[in-house]
Amino acid sequence: MPASPTTAIVREPGENLARGLTTAGLGPPDPRLALAQHRAYCDVLRESGLEVVVLPADPRHPDGCFVEDTAVILGEVAVITRPGDPSRRGEEEAVAAVLSRIRRLIHIPPPGRLDGGDVLQWGDRVYIGRSTRTNREGATQLAEIVSARGYAASEVPVDAGLHLKTGVTELGDGRLIATAAMAARFPSADVVTVPEDEAHAANCLRVGDRLLIPGGCPGVHRTLLELGYEVVVVEMSEFQKMDGGLTCLSLVC
Ligand code: CIR
């Protein structure tokens, strides 16, 4: 496994982003603002030391910018998922083509369904969310793949929110950030619990020494600064309208 990540794979949001799946009820995203926010996100990744591979938007896949769901990076291996919603199948192909140059690929075959947003790697353990997108077969297939590589696998029920990582992500330094409901699933962990009105802050992205957090969460921002994190705020409003967060927009490998 490379000592630290060097690359982020992203895909630009298209003009038809609003035709993707959403339960947010926040109204349709503005495709131009989404593209500007996406470019700013990529700039932060570059400033954080990553080479950013930008795939063009694909009009067949309005949710295609949420590349996290298409693969799980595990050291030298990339697990190419079988996205849980049929409308998203096929998004994984362009990502797999890039990953095949830098990782050995393993595929999730049917009847497995798995979204990368349901996979949280934390230390030597891989947590797999059982959500509306990730079924038992998909979770079991991934558990076998990770177990064969020395990780422990645990399934976590996802009762609220789209994916496991909608409600819990890694801050670095052995700490997690989570909604209250998800924090209860990690009783022995050091967890920063987000207030209900800043629930979207449970999806943060640690890149090197920097911690990317979404805009609109002043309370969590303060807490993280007090804990000593080098925080970078990234505006995500247009992606939040489509149930997306910071981790969803890239595959860091
Ligand atoms: C979907 O519902 O599939 C997309 N609109 C949002 C996916 C967000 N992905 C993620 O949290 N990993």
mmCIF file of C-alpha atoms and ligand atoms in Angstrom:
data_model
loop_
_atom_site.group_PDB
_atom_site.id
_atom_site.type_symbol
_atom_site.label_atom_id
_atom_site.label_comp_id
_atom_site.label_asym_id
_atom_site.label_seq_id
_atom_site.Cartn_x
_atom_site.Cartn_y
_atom_site.Cartn_z
ATOM 1 C CA MET A 1 0.000 0.000 0.000
ATOM 2 C CA PRO A 2 1.370 3.453 -0.864
ATOM 3 C CA ALA A 3 2.573 5.329 2.232
ATOM 4 C CA SER A 4 -0.019 8.031 1.729
ATOM 5 C CA PRO A 5 -2.576 8.844 -0.954
ATOM 6 C CA THR A 6 -1.298 10.611 -4.047
ATOM 7 C CA THR A 7 -4.320 10.805 -6.307
ATOM 8 C CA ALA A 8 -7.981 11.761 -6.281
ATOM 9 C CA ILE A 9 -10.349 10.634 -9.011
ATOM 10 C CA VAL A 10 -13.353 12.907 -9.561
ATOM 11 C CA ARG A 11 -16.017 13.369 -12.199
ATOM 12 C CA GLU A 12 -17.487 16.746 -13.060
ATOM 13 C CA PRO A 13 -21.203 17.241 -12.413
ATOM 14 C CA GLY A 14 -23.206 17.571 -15.602
ATOM 15 C CA GLU A 15 -25.924 19.943 -16.776
ATOM 16 C CA ASN A 16 -28.480 17.283 -15.774
ATOM 17 C CA LEU A 17 -27.356 16.887 -12.138
ATOM 18 C CA ALA A 18 -30.917 17.676 -11.012
ATOM 19 C CA ARG A 19 -32.123 14.496 -12.739
ATOM 20 C CA GLY A 20 -30.199 12.337 -10.270
ATOM 21 C CA LEU A 21 -31.632 10.641 -7.210
ATOM 22 C CA THR A 22 -32.493 12.692 -4.159
ATOM 23 C CA THR A 23 -34.513 12.620 -0.976
ATOM 24 C CA ALA A 24 -33.151 15.909 0.395
ATOM 25 C CA GLY A 25 -36.160 18.092 -0.388
ATOM 26 C CA LEU A 26 -33.871 21.118 -0.763
ATOM 27 C CA GLY A 27 -34.914 21.986 -4.303
ATOM 28 C CA PRO A 28 -33.045 21.405 -7.575
ATOM 29 C CA PRO A 29 -29.321 22.153 -7.765
ATOM 30 C CA ASP A 30 -28.002 24.900 -10.041
ATOM 31 C CA PRO A 31 -25.673 23.043 -12.448
ATOM 32 C CA ARG A 32 -23.397 26.049 -12.941
ATOM 33 C CA LEU A 33 -22.969 26.650 -9.238
ATOM 34 C CA ALA A 34 -22.436 22.910 -8.775
ATOM 35 C CA LEU A 35 -19.624 22.992 -11.333
ATOM 36 C CA ALA A 36 -18.040 26.001 -9.617
ATOM 37 C CA GLN A 37 -18.249 24.259 -6.226
ATOM 38 C CA HIS A 38 -16.787 21.114 -7.771
ATOM 39 C CA ARG A 39 -13.849 23.058 -9.209
ATOM 40 C CA ALA A 40 -13.220 24.706 -5.845
ATOM 41 C CA TYR A 41 -13.295 21.247 -4.221
ATOM 42 C CA CYS A 42 -10.720 19.983 -6.748
ATOM 43 C CA ASP A 43 -8.523 23.023 -6.040
ATOM 44 C CA VAL A 44 -8.547 22.203 -2.325
ATOM 45 C CA LEU A 45 -7.557 18.602 -3.091
ATOM 46 C CA ARG A 46 -4.656 19.866 -5.248
ATOM 47 C CA GLU A 47 -3.563 22.350 -2.580
ATOM 48 C CA SER A 48 -3.628 19.414 -0.159
ATOM 49 C CA GLY A 49 -1.043 17.624 -2.296
ATOM 50 C CA LEU A 50 -3.115 15.289 -4.457
ATOM 51 C CA GLU A 51 -2.992 14.880 -8.203
ATOM 52 C CA VAL A 52 -6.594 15.193 -9.351
ATOM 53 C CA VAL A 53 -7.787 13.054 -12.266
ATOM 54 C CA VAL A 54 -10.925 14.721 -13.607
ATOM 55 C CA LEU A 55 -13.345 12.616 -15.632
ATOM 56 C CA PRO A 56 -15.801 14.486 -17.850
ATOM 57 C CA ALA A 57 -19.486 14.493 -16.952
ATOM 58 C CA ASP A 58 -21.416 11.670 -18.589
ATOM 59 C CA PRO A 59 -24.954 12.695 -19.626
ATOM 60 C CA ARG A 60 -26.129 9.089 -19.148
ATOM 61 C CA HIS A 61 -25.343 9.358 -15.433
ATOM 62 C CA PRO A 62 -26.685 12.450 -13.633
ATOM 63 C CA ASP A 63 -25.331 11.066 -10.324
ATOM 64 C CA GLY A 64 -21.944 10.273 -11.885
ATOM 65 C CA CYS A 65 -20.081 12.983 -9.929
ATOM 66 C CA PHE A 66 -20.571 10.908 -6.759
ATOM 67 C CA VAL A 67 -17.640 8.674 -7.686
ATOM 68 C CA GLU A 68 -17.114 7.402 -4.150
ATOM 69 C CA ASP A 69 -19.955 4.968 -4.676
ATOM 70 C CA THR A 70 -18.282 3.208 -7.585
ATOM 71 C CA ALA A 71 -15.179 1.797 -5.885
ATOM 72 C CA VAL A 72 -13.540 0.961 -2.572
ATOM 73 C CA ILE A 73 -9.777 1.417 -2.357
ATOM 74 C CA LEU A 74 -8.045 -1.168 -0.169
ATOM 75 C CA GLY A 75 -4.298 -0.842 -0.376
ATOM 76 C CA GLU A 76 -3.138 -2.310 -3.688
ATOM 77 C CA VAL A 77 -6.645 -3.407 -4.617
ATOM 78 C CA ALA A 78 -9.679 -1.488 -5.844
ATOM 79 C CA VAL A 79 -13.049 -3.136 -5.388
ATOM 80 C CA ILE A 80 -15.339 -2.021 -8.184
ATOM 81 C CA THR A 81 -18.844 -1.874 -6.803
ATOM 82 C CA ARG A 82 -22.179 -2.800 -8.258
ATOM 83 C CA PRO A 83 -24.107 0.379 -7.369
ATOM 84 C CA GLY A 84 -27.241 -0.257 -5.366
ATOM 85 C CA ASP A 85 -29.625 1.787 -7.463
ATOM 86 C CA PRO A 86 -30.036 0.432 -11.021
ATOM 87 C CA SER A 87 -29.984 3.982 -12.439
ATOM 88 C CA ARG A 88 -26.374 4.295 -11.301
ATOM 89 C CA ARG A 89 -25.070 1.068 -12.855
ATOM 90 C CA GLY A 90 -22.469 1.785 -15.488
ATOM 91 C CA GLU A 91 -20.967 4.746 -13.605
ATOM 92 C CA GLU A 92 -18.277 2.403 -12.342
ATOM 93 C CA GLU A 93 -16.887 1.688 -15.826
ATOM 94 C CA ALA A 94 -15.027 4.978 -16.403
ATOM 95 C CA VAL A 95 -13.692 4.892 -12.845
ATOM 96 C CA ALA A 96 -12.545 1.287 -13.242
ATOM 97 C CA ALA A 97 -10.683 2.244 -16.420
ATOM 98 C CA VAL A 98 -8.646 4.820 -14.472
ATOM 99 C CA LEU A 99 -8.143 2.587 -11.445
ATOM 100 C CA SER A 100 -6.992 -0.344 -13.592
ATOM 101 C CA ARG A 101 -3.816 1.646 -14.326
ATOM 102 C CA ILE A 102 -2.902 1.940 -10.645
ATOM 103 C CA ARG A 103 -4.661 -0.882 -8.773
ATOM 104 C CA ARG A 104 -5.641 -4.519 -9.207
ATOM 105 C CA LEU A 105 -9.407 -4.650 -9.652
ATOM 106 C CA ILE A 106 -11.877 -6.959 -7.948
ATOM 107 C CA HIS A 107 -15.535 -6.741 -8.943
ATOM 108 C CA ILE A 108 -18.722 -7.178 -6.892
ATOM 109 C CA PRO A 109 -20.872 -9.550 -8.968
ATOM 110 C CA PRO A 110 -24.696 -9.819 -8.849
ATOM 111 C CA PRO A 111 -26.756 -10.287 -6.785
ATOM 112 C CA GLY A 112 -24.431 -8.123 -4.685
ATOM 113 C CA ARG A 113 -25.285 -4.432 -4.444
ATOM 114 C CA LEU A 114 -22.781 -2.116 -2.835
ATOM 115 C CA ASP A 115 -22.246 1.657 -2.756
ATOM 116 C CA GLY A 116 -18.822 2.904 -1.683
ATOM 117 C CA GLY A 117 -20.556 5.497 0.506
ATOM 118 C CA ASP A 118 -21.446 2.581 2.774
ATOM 119 C CA VAL A 119 -17.826 1.654 3.423
ATOM 120 C CA LEU A 120 -15.801 3.250 6.201
ATOM 121 C CA GLN A 121 -12.235 2.099 6.634
ATOM 122 C CA TRP A 122 -10.985 2.976 10.084
ATOM 123 C CA GLY A 123 -7.673 1.573 11.224
ATOM 124 C CA ASP A 124 -7.582 -2.146 10.519
ATOM 125 C CA ARG A 125 -11.368 -2.431 10.471
ATOM 126 C CA VAL A 126 -13.767 -1.949 7.584
ATOM 127 C CA TYR A 127 -17.334 -0.998 8.529
ATOM 128 C CA ILE A 128 -19.943 -1.859 5.917
ATOM 129 C CA GLY A 129 -23.294 -0.077 6.088
ATOM 130 C CA ARG A 130 -26.395 -2.107 5.336
ATOM 131 C CA SER A 131 -28.507 0.578 3.692
ATOM 132 C CA THR A 132 -31.135 0.768 0.988
ATOM 133 C CA ARG A 133 -28.190 0.636 -1.460
ATOM 134 C CA THR A 134 -25.993 -2.102 0.013
ATOM 135 C CA ASN A 135 -27.591 -5.521 0.398
ATOM 136 C CA ARG A 136 -26.532 -8.569 2.386
ATOM 137 C CA GLU A 137 -24.801 -10.186 -0.610
ATOM 138 C CA GLY A 138 -22.799 -7.063 -1.422
ATOM 139 C CA ALA A 139 -21.808 -6.614 2.206
ATOM 140 C CA THR A 140 -20.819 -10.273 2.521
ATOM 141 C CA GLN A 141 -18.762 -10.188 -0.671
ATOM 142 C CA LEU A 142 -16.878 -7.116 0.502
ATOM 143 C CA ALA A 143 -16.386 -8.604 3.987
ATOM 144 C CA GLU A 144 -14.742 -11.656 2.395
ATOM 145 C CA ILE A 145 -12.482 -9.477 0.233
ATOM 146 C CA VAL A 146 -11.335 -7.321 3.155
ATOM 147 C CA SER A 147 -10.935 -10.275 5.548
ATOM 148 C CA ALA A 148 -8.627 -11.977 3.051
ATOM 149 C CA ARG A 149 -6.444 -8.852 3.239
ATOM 150 C CA GLY A 150 -6.142 -8.742 6.991
ATOM 151 C CA TYR A 151 -8.881 -6.259 7.833
ATOM 152 C CA ALA A 152 -11.692 -7.033 10.245
ATOM 153 C CA ALA A 153 -15.140 -6.446 8.759
ATOM 154 C CA SER A 154 -18.249 -5.282 10.640
ATOM 155 C CA GLU A 155 -21.706 -4.617 9.306
ATOM 156 C CA VAL A 156 -23.508 -1.506 10.548
ATOM 157 C CA PRO A 157 -27.254 -0.977 10.028
ATOM 158 C CA VAL A 158 -27.994 2.358 8.363
ATOM 159 C CA ASP A 159 -31.424 3.386 9.632
ATOM 160 C CA ALA A 160 -31.257 7.081 8.732
ATOM 161 C CA GLY A 161 -29.518 8.906 5.902
ATOM 162 C CA LEU A 162 -28.500 7.535 2.548
ATOM 163 C CA HIS A 163 -25.219 5.827 3.354
ATOM 164 C CA LEU A 164 -23.083 4.866 6.332
ATOM 165 C CA LYS A 165 -20.745 7.779 5.627
ATOM 166 C CA THR A 166 -23.660 10.206 5.477
ATOM 167 C CA GLY A 167 -23.661 9.769 9.252
ATOM 168 C CA VAL A 168 -20.049 8.999 10.203
ATOM 169 C CA THR A 169 -16.595 9.726 8.789
ATOM 170 C CA GLU A 170 -13.013 9.736 9.988
ATOM 171 C CA LEU A 171 -11.379 12.906 11.291
ATOM 172 C CA GLY A 172 -7.916 11.377 11.506
ATOM 173 C CA ASP A 173 -5.927 10.928 14.708
ATOM 174 C CA GLY A 174 -8.120 7.948 15.605
ATOM 175 C CA ARG A 175 -11.231 10.078 15.904
ATOM 176 C CA LEU A 176 -14.613 9.925 14.167
ATOM 177 C CA ILE A 177 -17.290 12.540 13.555
ATOM 178 C CA ALA A 178 -20.898 11.350 13.560
ATOM 179 C CA THR A 179 -24.547 12.066 14.093
ATOM 180 C CA ALA A 180 -25.824 11.101 17.546
ATOM 181 C CA ALA A 181 -27.556 8.022 16.106
ATOM 182 C CA MET A 182 -24.408 6.833 14.358
ATOM 183 C CA ALA A 183 -22.141 7.702 17.302
ATOM 184 C CA ALA A 184 -24.158 5.191 19.342
ATOM 185 C CA ARG A 185 -23.000 2.479 16.916
ATOM 186 C CA PHE A 186 -19.365 3.215 17.817
ATOM 187 C CA PRO A 187 -19.493 3.151 21.635
ATOM 188 C CA SER A 188 -15.775 2.634 22.220
ATOM 189 C CA ALA A 189 -14.643 5.288 19.703
ATOM 190 C CA ASP A 190 -13.553 8.866 20.336
ATOM 191 C CA VAL A 191 -16.362 10.621 18.432
ATOM 192 C CA VAL A 192 -17.208 14.264 17.811
ATOM 193 C CA THR A 193 -21.007 14.240 17.753
ATOM 194 C CA VAL A 194 -22.601 16.825 15.480
ATOM 195 C CA PRO A 195 -25.722 18.748 16.553
ATOM 196 C CA GLU A 196 -28.922 17.865 14.717
ATOM 197 C CA ASP A 197 -29.040 21.187 12.848
ATOM 198 C CA GLU A 198 -25.509 20.556 11.514
ATOM 199 C CA ALA A 199 -26.009 16.874 10.670
ATOM 200 C CA HIS A 200 -24.386 17.324 7.244
ATOM 201 C CA ALA A 201 -21.074 17.978 9.049
ATOM 202 C CA ALA A 202 -20.879 14.264 9.868
ATOM 203 C CA ASN A 203 -19.463 13.879 6.356
ATOM 204 C CA CYS A 204 -15.961 15.372 6.443
ATOM 205 C CA LEU A 205 -12.909 14.472 4.391
ATOM 206 C CA ARG A 206 -9.409 14.244 5.825
ATOM 207 C CA VAL A 207 -6.656 14.764 3.230
ATOM 208 C CA GLY A 208 -3.124 14.813 4.582
ATOM 209 C CA ASP A 209 -2.989 17.327 7.422
ATOM 210 C CA ARG A 210 -6.129 19.125 6.301
ATOM 211 C CA LEU A 211 -9.703 18.453 7.245
ATOM 212 C CA LEU A 212 -12.306 19.465 4.680
ATOM 213 C CA ILE A 213 -15.673 20.310 6.218
ATOM 214 C CA PRO A 214 -18.858 21.492 4.488
ATOM 215 C CA GLY A 215 -20.093 25.065 4.722
ATOM 216 C CA GLY A 216 -22.977 25.925 7.020
ATOM 217 C CA CYS A 217 -21.825 24.241 10.212
ATOM 218 C CA PRO A 218 -20.371 26.988 12.432
ATOM 219 C CA GLY A 219 -20.699 25.022 15.690
ATOM 220 C CA VAL A 220 -18.823 21.997 14.371
ATOM 221 C CA HIS A 221 -16.263 24.303 12.733
ATOM 222 C CA ARG A 222 -15.490 25.881 16.114
ATOM 223 C CA THR A 223 -15.236 22.509 17.846
ATOM 224 C CA LEU A 224 -12.816 21.172 15.244
ATOM 225 C CA LEU A 225 -10.612 24.284 15.435
ATOM 226 C CA GLU A 226 -10.513 23.907 19.233
ATOM 227 C CA LEU A 227 -9.396 20.299 18.761
ATOM 228 C CA GLY A 228 -6.500 21.581 16.645
ATOM 229 C CA TYR A 229 -7.586 20.524 13.158
ATOM 230 C CA GLU A 230 -6.445 22.449 10.097
ATOM 231 C CA VAL A 231 -9.945 23.033 8.796
ATOM 232 C CA VAL A 232 -10.831 24.018 5.229
ATOM 233 C CA VAL A 233 -14.472 24.891 4.579
ATOM 234 C CA VAL A 234 -15.804 23.748 1.203
ATOM 235 C CA GLU A 235 -19.214 24.905 -0.006
ATOM 236 C CA MET A 236 -21.326 21.885 -0.932
ATOM 237 C CA SER A 237 -24.857 23.296 -1.136
ATOM 238 C CA GLU A 238 -25.620 22.036 -4.662
ATOM 239 C CA PHE A 239 -24.459 18.494 -3.889
ATOM 240 C CA GLN A 240 -26.315 18.405 -0.576
ATOM 241 C CA LYS A 241 -29.481 18.989 -2.625
ATOM 242 C CA MET A 242 -28.699 15.614 -4.226
ATOM 243 C CA ASP A 243 -27.877 13.836 -0.915
ATOM 244 C CA GLY A 244 -24.128 14.149 -1.545
ATOM 245 C CA GLY A 245 -21.303 15.193 0.746
ATOM 246 C CA LEU A 246 -17.567 15.779 0.697
ATOM 247 C CA THR A 247 -16.433 12.153 0.607
ATOM 248 C CA CYS A 248 -18.888 11.310 -2.200
ATOM 249 C CA LEU A 249 -17.144 13.506 -4.761
ATOM 250 C CA SER A 250 -13.782 11.743 -4.887
ATOM 251 C CA LEU A 251 -11.909 8.497 -4.666
ATOM 252 C CA VAL A 252 -8.655 9.176 -2.878
ATOM 253 C CA CYS A 253 -6.030 6.568 -3.591
HETATM 254 C C1 CIR B 1 -27.608 9.063 -4.941
HETATM 255 O O1 CIR B 1 -28.711 9.121 -4.375
HETATM 256 O O2 CIR B 1 -27.105 7.995 -5.247
HETATM 257 C C2 CIR B 1 -26.877 10.346 -5.245
HETATM 258 N N1 CIR B 1 -27.825 11.370 -5.556
HETATM 259 C C3 CIR B 1 -26.047 10.773 -4.063
HETATM 260 C C4 CIR B 1 -24.934 9.837 -3.747
HETATM 261 C C5 CIR B 1 -24.092 10.323 -2.623
HETATM 262 N N2 CIR B 1 -22.983 9.462 -2.444
HETATM 263 C C6 CIR B 1 -22.413 9.211 -1.299
HETATM 264 O O3 CIR B 1 -22.909 9.616 -0.243
HETATM 265 N N3 CIR B 1 -21.369 8.427 -1.275
#
